[in-house]
XYZ file of C-alpha atoms in Angstrom:
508
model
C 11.467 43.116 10.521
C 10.355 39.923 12.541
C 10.639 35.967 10.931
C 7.020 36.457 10.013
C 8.230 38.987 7.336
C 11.055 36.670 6.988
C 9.430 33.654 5.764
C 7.090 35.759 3.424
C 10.154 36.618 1.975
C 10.730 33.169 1.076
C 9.728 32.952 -2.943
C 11.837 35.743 -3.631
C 14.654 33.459 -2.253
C 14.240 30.843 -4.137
C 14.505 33.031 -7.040
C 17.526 35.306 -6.500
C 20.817 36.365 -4.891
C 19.943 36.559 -0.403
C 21.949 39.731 -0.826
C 20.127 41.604 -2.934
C 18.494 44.451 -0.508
C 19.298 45.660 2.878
C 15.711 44.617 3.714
C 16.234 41.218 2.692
C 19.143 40.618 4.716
C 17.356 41.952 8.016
C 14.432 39.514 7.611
C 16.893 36.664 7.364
C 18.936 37.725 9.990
C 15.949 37.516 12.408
C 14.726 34.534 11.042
C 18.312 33.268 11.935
C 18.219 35.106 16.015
C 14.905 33.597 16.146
C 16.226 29.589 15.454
C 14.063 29.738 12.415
C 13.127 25.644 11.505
C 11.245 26.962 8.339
C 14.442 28.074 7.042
C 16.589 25.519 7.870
C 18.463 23.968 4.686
C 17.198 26.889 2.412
C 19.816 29.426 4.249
C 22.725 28.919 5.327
C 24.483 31.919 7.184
C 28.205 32.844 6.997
C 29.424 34.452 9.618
C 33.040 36.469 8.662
C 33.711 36.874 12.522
C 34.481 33.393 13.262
C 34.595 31.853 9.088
C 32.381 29.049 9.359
C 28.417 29.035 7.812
C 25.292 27.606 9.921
C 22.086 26.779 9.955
C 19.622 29.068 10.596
C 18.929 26.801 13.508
C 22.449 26.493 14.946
C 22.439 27.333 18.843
C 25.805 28.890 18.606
C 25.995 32.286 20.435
C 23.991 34.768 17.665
C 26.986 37.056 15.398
C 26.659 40.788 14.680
C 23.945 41.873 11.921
C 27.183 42.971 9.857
C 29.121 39.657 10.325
C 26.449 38.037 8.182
C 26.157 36.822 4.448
C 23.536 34.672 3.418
C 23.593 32.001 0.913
C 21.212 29.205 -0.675
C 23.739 26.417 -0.796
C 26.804 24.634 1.123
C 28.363 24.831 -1.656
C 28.112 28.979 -2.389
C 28.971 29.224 1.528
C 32.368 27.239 0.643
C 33.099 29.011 -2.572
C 32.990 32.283 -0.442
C 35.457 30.640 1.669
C 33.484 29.671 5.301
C 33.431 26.173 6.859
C 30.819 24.590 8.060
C 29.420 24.710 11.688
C 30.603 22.261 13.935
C 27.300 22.660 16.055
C 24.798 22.760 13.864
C 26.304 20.617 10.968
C 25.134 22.215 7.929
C 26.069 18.742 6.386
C 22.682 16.968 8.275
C 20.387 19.783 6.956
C 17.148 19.024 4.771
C 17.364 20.184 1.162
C 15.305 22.189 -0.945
C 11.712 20.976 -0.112
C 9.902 20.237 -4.164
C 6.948 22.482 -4.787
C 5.645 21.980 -8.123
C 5.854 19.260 -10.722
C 7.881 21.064 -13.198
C 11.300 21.601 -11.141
C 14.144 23.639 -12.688
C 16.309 22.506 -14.731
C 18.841 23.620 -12.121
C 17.492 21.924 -9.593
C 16.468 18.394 -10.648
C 20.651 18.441 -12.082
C 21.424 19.344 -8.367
C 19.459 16.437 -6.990
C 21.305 13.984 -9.551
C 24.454 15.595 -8.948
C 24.337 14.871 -4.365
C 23.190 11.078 -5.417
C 26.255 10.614 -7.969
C 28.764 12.776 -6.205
C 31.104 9.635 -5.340
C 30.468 8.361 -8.393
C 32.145 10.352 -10.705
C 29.983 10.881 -13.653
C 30.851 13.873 -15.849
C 28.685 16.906 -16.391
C 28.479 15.706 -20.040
C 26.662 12.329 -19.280
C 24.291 13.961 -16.621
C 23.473 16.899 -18.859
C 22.310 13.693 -21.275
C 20.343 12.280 -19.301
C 18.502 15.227 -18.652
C 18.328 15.928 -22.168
C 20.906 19.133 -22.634
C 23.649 19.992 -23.734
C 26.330 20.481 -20.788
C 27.254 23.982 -21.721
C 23.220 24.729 -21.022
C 23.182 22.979 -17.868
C 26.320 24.556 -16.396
C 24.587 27.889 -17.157
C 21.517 27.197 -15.989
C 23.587 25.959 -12.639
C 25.611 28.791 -12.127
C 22.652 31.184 -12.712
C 20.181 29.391 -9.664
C 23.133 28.536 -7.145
C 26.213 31.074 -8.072
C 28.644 27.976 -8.066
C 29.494 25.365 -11.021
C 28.349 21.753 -11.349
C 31.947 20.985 -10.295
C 31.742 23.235 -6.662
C 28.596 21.938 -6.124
C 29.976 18.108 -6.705
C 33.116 19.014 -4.425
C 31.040 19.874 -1.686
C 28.364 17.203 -1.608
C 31.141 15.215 -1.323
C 33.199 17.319 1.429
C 29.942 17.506 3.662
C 29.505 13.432 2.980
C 32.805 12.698 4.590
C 32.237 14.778 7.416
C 29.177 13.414 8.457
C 30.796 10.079 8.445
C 33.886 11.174 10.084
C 31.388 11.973 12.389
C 28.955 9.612 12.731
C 30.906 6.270 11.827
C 34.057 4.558 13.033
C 35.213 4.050 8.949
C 39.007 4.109 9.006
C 39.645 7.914 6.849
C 40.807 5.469 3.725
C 37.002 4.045 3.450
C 35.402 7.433 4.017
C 37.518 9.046 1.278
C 36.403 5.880 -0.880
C 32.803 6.200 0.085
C 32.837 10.264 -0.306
C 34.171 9.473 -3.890
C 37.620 10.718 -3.894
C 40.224 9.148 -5.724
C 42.628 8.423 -3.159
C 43.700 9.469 0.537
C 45.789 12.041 -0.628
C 43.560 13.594 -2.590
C 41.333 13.904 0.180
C 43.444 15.038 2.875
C 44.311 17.941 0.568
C 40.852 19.155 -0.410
C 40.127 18.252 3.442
C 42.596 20.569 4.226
C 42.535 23.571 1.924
C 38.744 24.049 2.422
C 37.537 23.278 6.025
C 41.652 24.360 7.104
C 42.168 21.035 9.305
C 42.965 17.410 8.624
C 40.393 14.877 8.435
C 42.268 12.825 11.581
C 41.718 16.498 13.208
C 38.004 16.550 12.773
C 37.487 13.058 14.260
C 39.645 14.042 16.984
C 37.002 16.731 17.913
C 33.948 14.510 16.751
C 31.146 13.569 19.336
C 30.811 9.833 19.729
C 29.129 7.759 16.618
C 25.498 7.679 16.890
C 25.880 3.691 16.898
C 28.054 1.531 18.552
C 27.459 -1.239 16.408
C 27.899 -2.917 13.347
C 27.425 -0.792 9.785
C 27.833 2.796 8.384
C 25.977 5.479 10.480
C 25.298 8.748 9.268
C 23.004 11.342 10.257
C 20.049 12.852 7.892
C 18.257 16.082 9.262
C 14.314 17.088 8.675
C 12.616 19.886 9.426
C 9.763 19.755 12.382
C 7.775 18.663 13.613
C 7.690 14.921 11.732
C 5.478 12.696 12.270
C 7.798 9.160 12.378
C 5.199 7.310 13.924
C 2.767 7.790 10.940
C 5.359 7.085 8.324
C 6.136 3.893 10.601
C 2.764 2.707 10.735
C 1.949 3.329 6.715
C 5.086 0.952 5.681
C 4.845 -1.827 8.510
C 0.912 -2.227 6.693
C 2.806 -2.787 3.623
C 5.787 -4.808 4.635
C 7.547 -7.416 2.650
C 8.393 -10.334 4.410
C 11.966 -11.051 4.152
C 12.455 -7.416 1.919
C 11.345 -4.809 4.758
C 11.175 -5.779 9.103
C 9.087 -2.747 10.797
C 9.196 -2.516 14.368
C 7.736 0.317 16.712
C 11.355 2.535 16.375
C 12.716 1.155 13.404
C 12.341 0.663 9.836
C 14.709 -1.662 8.094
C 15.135 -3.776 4.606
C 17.177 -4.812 2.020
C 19.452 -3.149 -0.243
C 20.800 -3.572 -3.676
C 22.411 -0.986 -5.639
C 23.527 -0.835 -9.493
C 27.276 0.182 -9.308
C 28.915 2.473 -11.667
C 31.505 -0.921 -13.263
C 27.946 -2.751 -14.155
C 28.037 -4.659 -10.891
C 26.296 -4.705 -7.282
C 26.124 -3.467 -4.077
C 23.881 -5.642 -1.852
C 22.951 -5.359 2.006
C 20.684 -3.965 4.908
C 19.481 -0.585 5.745
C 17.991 0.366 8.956
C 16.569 4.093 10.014
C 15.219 5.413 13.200
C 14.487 9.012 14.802
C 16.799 11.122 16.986
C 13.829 13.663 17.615
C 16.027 15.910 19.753
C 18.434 16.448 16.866
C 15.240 16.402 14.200
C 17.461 13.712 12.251
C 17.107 10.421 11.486
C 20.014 8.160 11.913
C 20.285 5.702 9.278
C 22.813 2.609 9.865
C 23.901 0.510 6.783
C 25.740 -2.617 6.039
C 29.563 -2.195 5.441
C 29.059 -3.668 2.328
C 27.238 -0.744 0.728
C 30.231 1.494 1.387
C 31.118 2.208 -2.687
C 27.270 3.730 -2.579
C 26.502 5.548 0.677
C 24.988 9.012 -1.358
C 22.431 6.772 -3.174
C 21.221 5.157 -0.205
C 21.292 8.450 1.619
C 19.196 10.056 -1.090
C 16.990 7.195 -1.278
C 16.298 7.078 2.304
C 15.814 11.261 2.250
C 13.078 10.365 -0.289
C 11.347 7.703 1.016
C 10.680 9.774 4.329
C 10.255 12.870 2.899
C 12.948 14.828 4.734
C 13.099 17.853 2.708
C 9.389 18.974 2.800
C 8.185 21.740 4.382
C 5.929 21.304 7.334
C 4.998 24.417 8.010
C 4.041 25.579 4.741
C 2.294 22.161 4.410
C -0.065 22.614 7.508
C -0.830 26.130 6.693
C -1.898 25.134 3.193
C -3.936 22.342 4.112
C -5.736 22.864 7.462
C -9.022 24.018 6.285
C -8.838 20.222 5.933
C -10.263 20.121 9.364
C -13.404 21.532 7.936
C -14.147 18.824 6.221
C -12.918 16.219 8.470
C -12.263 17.306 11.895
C -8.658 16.784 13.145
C -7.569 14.727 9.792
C -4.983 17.701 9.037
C -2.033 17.142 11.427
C 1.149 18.820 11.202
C 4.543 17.125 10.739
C 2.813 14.330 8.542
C 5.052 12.846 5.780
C 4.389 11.394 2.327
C 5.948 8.166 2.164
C 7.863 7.799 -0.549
C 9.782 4.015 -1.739
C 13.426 3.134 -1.759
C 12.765 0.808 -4.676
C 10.688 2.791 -7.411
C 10.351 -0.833 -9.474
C 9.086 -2.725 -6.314
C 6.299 0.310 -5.516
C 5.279 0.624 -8.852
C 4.999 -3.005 -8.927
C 2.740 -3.445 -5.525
C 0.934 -0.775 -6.699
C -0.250 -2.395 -10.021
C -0.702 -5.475 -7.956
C -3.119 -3.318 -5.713
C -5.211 -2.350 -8.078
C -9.379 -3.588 -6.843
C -7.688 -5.292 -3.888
C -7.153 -4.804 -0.533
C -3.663 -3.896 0.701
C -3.140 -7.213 2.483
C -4.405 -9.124 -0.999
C -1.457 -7.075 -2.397
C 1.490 -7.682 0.174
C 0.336 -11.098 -0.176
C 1.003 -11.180 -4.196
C 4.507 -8.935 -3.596
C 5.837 -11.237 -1.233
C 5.138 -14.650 -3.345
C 6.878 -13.042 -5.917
C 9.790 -11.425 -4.135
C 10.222 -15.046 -2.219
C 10.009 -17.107 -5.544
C 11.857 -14.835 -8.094
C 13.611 -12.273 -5.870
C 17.267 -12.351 -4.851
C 18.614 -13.458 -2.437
C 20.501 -12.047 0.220
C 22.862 -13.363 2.986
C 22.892 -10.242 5.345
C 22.719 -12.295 8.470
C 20.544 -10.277 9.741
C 17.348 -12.850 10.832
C 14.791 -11.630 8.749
C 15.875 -9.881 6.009
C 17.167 -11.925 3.162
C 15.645 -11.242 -0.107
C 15.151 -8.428 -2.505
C 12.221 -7.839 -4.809
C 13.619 -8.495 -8.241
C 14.724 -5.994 -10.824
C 13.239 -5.119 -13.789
C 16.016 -6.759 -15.752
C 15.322 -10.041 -13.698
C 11.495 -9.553 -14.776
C 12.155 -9.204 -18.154
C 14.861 -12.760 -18.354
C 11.690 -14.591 -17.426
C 10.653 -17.411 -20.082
C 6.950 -16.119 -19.668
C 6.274 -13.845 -17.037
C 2.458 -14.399 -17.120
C 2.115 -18.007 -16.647
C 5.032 -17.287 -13.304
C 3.427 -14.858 -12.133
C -0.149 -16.353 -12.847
C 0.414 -19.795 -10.571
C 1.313 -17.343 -7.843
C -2.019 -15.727 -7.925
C -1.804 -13.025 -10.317
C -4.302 -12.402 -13.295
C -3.007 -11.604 -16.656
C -3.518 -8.082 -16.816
C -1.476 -7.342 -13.824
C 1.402 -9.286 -15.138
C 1.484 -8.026 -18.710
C 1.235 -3.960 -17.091
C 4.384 -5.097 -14.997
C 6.455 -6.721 -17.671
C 5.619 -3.467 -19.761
C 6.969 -0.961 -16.769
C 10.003 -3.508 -16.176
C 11.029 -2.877 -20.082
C 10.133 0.975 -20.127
C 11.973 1.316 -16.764
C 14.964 -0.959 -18.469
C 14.781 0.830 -21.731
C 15.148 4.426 -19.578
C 12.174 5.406 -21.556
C 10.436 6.238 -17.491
C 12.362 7.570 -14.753
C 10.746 6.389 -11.533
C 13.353 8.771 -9.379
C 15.324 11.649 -9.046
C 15.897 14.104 -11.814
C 12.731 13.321 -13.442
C 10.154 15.869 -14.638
C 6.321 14.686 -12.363
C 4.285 15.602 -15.403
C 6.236 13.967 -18.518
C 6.362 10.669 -16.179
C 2.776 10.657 -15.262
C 1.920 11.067 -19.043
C 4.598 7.794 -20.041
C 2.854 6.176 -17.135
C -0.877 6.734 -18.445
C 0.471 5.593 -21.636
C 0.817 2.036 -20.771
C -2.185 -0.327 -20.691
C -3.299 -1.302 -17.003
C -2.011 1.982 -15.903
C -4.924 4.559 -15.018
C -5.115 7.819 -13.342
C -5.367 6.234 -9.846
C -1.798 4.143 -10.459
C -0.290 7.093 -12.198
C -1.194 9.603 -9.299
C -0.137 6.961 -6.341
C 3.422 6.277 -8.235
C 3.930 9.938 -9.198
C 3.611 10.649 -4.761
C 5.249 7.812 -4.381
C 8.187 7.007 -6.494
C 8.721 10.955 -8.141
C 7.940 12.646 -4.322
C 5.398 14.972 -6.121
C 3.730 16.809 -3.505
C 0.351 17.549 -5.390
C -1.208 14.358 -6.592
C -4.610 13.575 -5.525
C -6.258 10.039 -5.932
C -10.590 10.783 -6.167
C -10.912 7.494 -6.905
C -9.021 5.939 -3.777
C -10.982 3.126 -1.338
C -9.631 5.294 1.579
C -9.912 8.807 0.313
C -13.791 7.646 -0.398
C -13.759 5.812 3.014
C -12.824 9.237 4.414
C -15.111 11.683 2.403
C -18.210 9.163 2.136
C -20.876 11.704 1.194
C -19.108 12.806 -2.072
C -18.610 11.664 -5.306
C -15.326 11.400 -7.395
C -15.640 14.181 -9.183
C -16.726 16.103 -5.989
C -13.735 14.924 -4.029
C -11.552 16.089 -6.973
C -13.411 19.685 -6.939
C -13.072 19.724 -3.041
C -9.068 18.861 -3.216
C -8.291 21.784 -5.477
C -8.400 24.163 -2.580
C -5.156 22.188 -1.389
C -3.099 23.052 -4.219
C -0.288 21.931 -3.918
C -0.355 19.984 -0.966
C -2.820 17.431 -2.106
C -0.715 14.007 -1.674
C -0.765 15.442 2.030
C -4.445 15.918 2.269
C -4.325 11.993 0.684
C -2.020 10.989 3.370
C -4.304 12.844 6.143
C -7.421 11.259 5.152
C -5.651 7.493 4.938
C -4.131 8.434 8.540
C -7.727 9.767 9.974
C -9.059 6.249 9.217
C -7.190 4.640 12.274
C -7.533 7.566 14.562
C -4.849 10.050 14.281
């Protein structure tokens, strides 16, 4: 069976044990001789003749058919007892890529679970949040991925510290603090009873840090091809001055991040492309060290790392029917690393043009933001919080002598309390459709806001925006109604197809 067959296989995978049938197991494994990028991060391969798991695009000389075991997770491939790949670094993969707007229950506790592993929270609280009870959610857990909540913690956190015992120069003390483990001990023993070396070993065998400078480096793979450039382009249109600095290679901003005690981590992030190692290497400031998984995870969503592009292109390039060349293959939805300062810029770009709504963004984030001594030149504030929002004697007459109407500023001070309140969840673990109906809830918010914060902030995959300046720019000869009709062939690909036609506007 060649990867063709393999990669039809791939809804049954998502769905059951990779064991199952001898048939099964044949299309993976030549998915895997064939360096498979479609697969890569939704199988991992263990391979009993040497005990360590890969990638199914590691270039590691290929194992024996009956060496093999496939799994869906790290975590399952650890729990079998394998280690991962020193060449391929299963710890760099992309993730599950999100499909539909109703994720498993399973799955949106898994992505909660890789941006709190260092933090510590119990299954209890998260099952909470989600609105379970924890003896449901470990269940439902062990019945998608074949490991507990607590296996699937333990790794996230294994796989964190080896990328930066990779990547970084961090003493092994500050990348058993960052990983979340309680203490050095601790970690050297975990370190050492599942990977069977020391953490001073690894580094001893690491390649050299992907940056020689100042900060935190660690490595995040994507599946190609990716379009950087595009991604690039979309958020240096929208930069903040003094929040975000775009440059042709680089994107880079500021940082704050709630801490577990009730305090604040505050610094600078800055990401660039490594195309020959389809990764992006993301540097931080030292001083976001007690939160390295959340910025990780916010920087996975805000460039869209986990997506499928293959699937995406071959769902969407009848696109080129319509508008000849607009579907291109590697494009991204770009996502936000702040969900309250997107969903804030995008009520403030409601009827106006997208520099009349930097322009409003910026005068607030430079009178009300915070500010932030990074010394790096031109980064230095950050957009405020909600909370910050909210402390403000009367939010429409600040707002109002910095240009904004009424309207705008009663819609934000109503998402900064909802958002404050936890009644909306801009982020991960949230379920698309119950947000986008919250959202529509509020006054000032209509289907056009609701659709652009659900692609976004939420990383939904299928929102579609009829009523869009550029979409209409794009499609001129049709009405709303008849771009909306026209879009449902994309199912469920349409935020691409809105990204496509925004990006075939300048050229590309």
């Amino acid at each position: 069976m060649d990867d063709r067959a393999a990669v039809e296989l791939l809804p049954e995978i998502d769905g059951g044990s990779l064991n199952a049938d001898e048939a099964r197991r044949r299309a993976l494994y030549a998915a895997f001789a064939a360096g498979d990028a479609r697969f890569d991060g939704q199988v991992f391969v263990g391979v009993s003749s040497t005990g360590v798991y890969c990638r199914s695009v590691c270039s590691a000389r290929m194992p024996k058919f009956e060496n093999c075991t496939f799994y869906r997770t790290p975590a399952e491939a650890e729990e079998a007892g394998f280690r991962p790949c020193m060449i391929c670094r299963p710890e760099v993969a992309p993730c599950h890529a999100p499909v539909d707007a109703q994720a498993s229950l399973a799955r949106r506790a898994a992505d909660l679970l890789r941006v709190e592993c260092a933090a510590g929270d119990g299954l209890p609280r998260l099952a909470a949040r989600l609105g379970y009870t924890d003896r449901h959610l470990r269940r439902a857990f062990e019945r998608e991925f074949h490991v507990t909540p607590a296996q699937y913690v333990r790794t996230c956190r294994l796989l964190l510290a080896k990328s930066l015992l990779t990547d970084s120069r961090l003493p092994v003390a500050q990348v058993a603090r960052a990983a979340g483990f309680g203490s050095v001990r601790r970690f050297n023993q975990v370190f050492r009873e599942q990977y069977r070396m020391t953490p001073t070993d690894l580094r001893k065998r690491r390649r050299a840090p992907a940056s020689e400078g100042e900060g935190i480096t660690v490595r995040l793979g994507y599946r190609a091809p990716y379009r950087f450039d595009l991604l690039l382009r979309f958020f240096a249109m929208r930069q903040l001055e003094g929040v975000e600095l775009v440059d042709g290679s680089s994107y880079a901003r500021t940082a704050r991040i709630p801490l577990p005690d009730g305090g604040e981590a505050r610094g600078w992030v800055r990401v660039s492309d490594d195309p020959q190692r389809h990764s992006l290497v993301v540097t931080m400031s030292d001083t976001l060290i007690e939160c390295v998984p959340q910025v990780c995870a916010r920087i996975r969503r805000q460039f869209d790392l986990d997506s499928d592009p293959q699937a995406i292109y071959e769902g969407i390039r009848s696109l080129d029917e319509v508008v000849p060349g607009a579907a291109v293959a590697g494009t991204r939805v770009p996502g936000c690393f702040d969900s309250f300062e997107t969903a804030c810029r995008a009520v403030l770009g409601q009827q106006v043009t997208v520099v009349a709504a930097n322009r409003f963004a910026g005068r607030i984030a430079a009178t009300y933001g915070a500010p932030i001594d990074n010394g790096v030149e031109g980064l230095s504030l950050a957009f405020p919080s909600p909370a910050e929002v909210l402390a403000l004697d009367d939010v429409e007459e600040a707002f109002g002598v910095l240009g904004v109407i009424r309207s705008r500023s009663r819609t934000i001070v109503e998402l900064a309390r909802l958002i404050e309140a936890g009644e909306v969840t801009l982020g991960a673990g949230a379920v698309v459709e119950d947000e986008m109906r919250r959202l529509l809830a509020v006054r000032g918010i209509g289907p056009w806001s609701a659709n652009y914060l659900a692609m976004r902030t939420l990383c939904h995959p299928d929102a579609f925006m009829e009523t869009d300046a550029g979409v209409a720019h794009a499609l001129p000869d049709l009405s709303p109604r008849e771009r909306a009709a026209l879009a449902e062939r994309w199912r469920p690909w349409r935020s691409y197809v809105n990204v496509c036609l925004w990006n075939s506007l300048s050229g590309d």
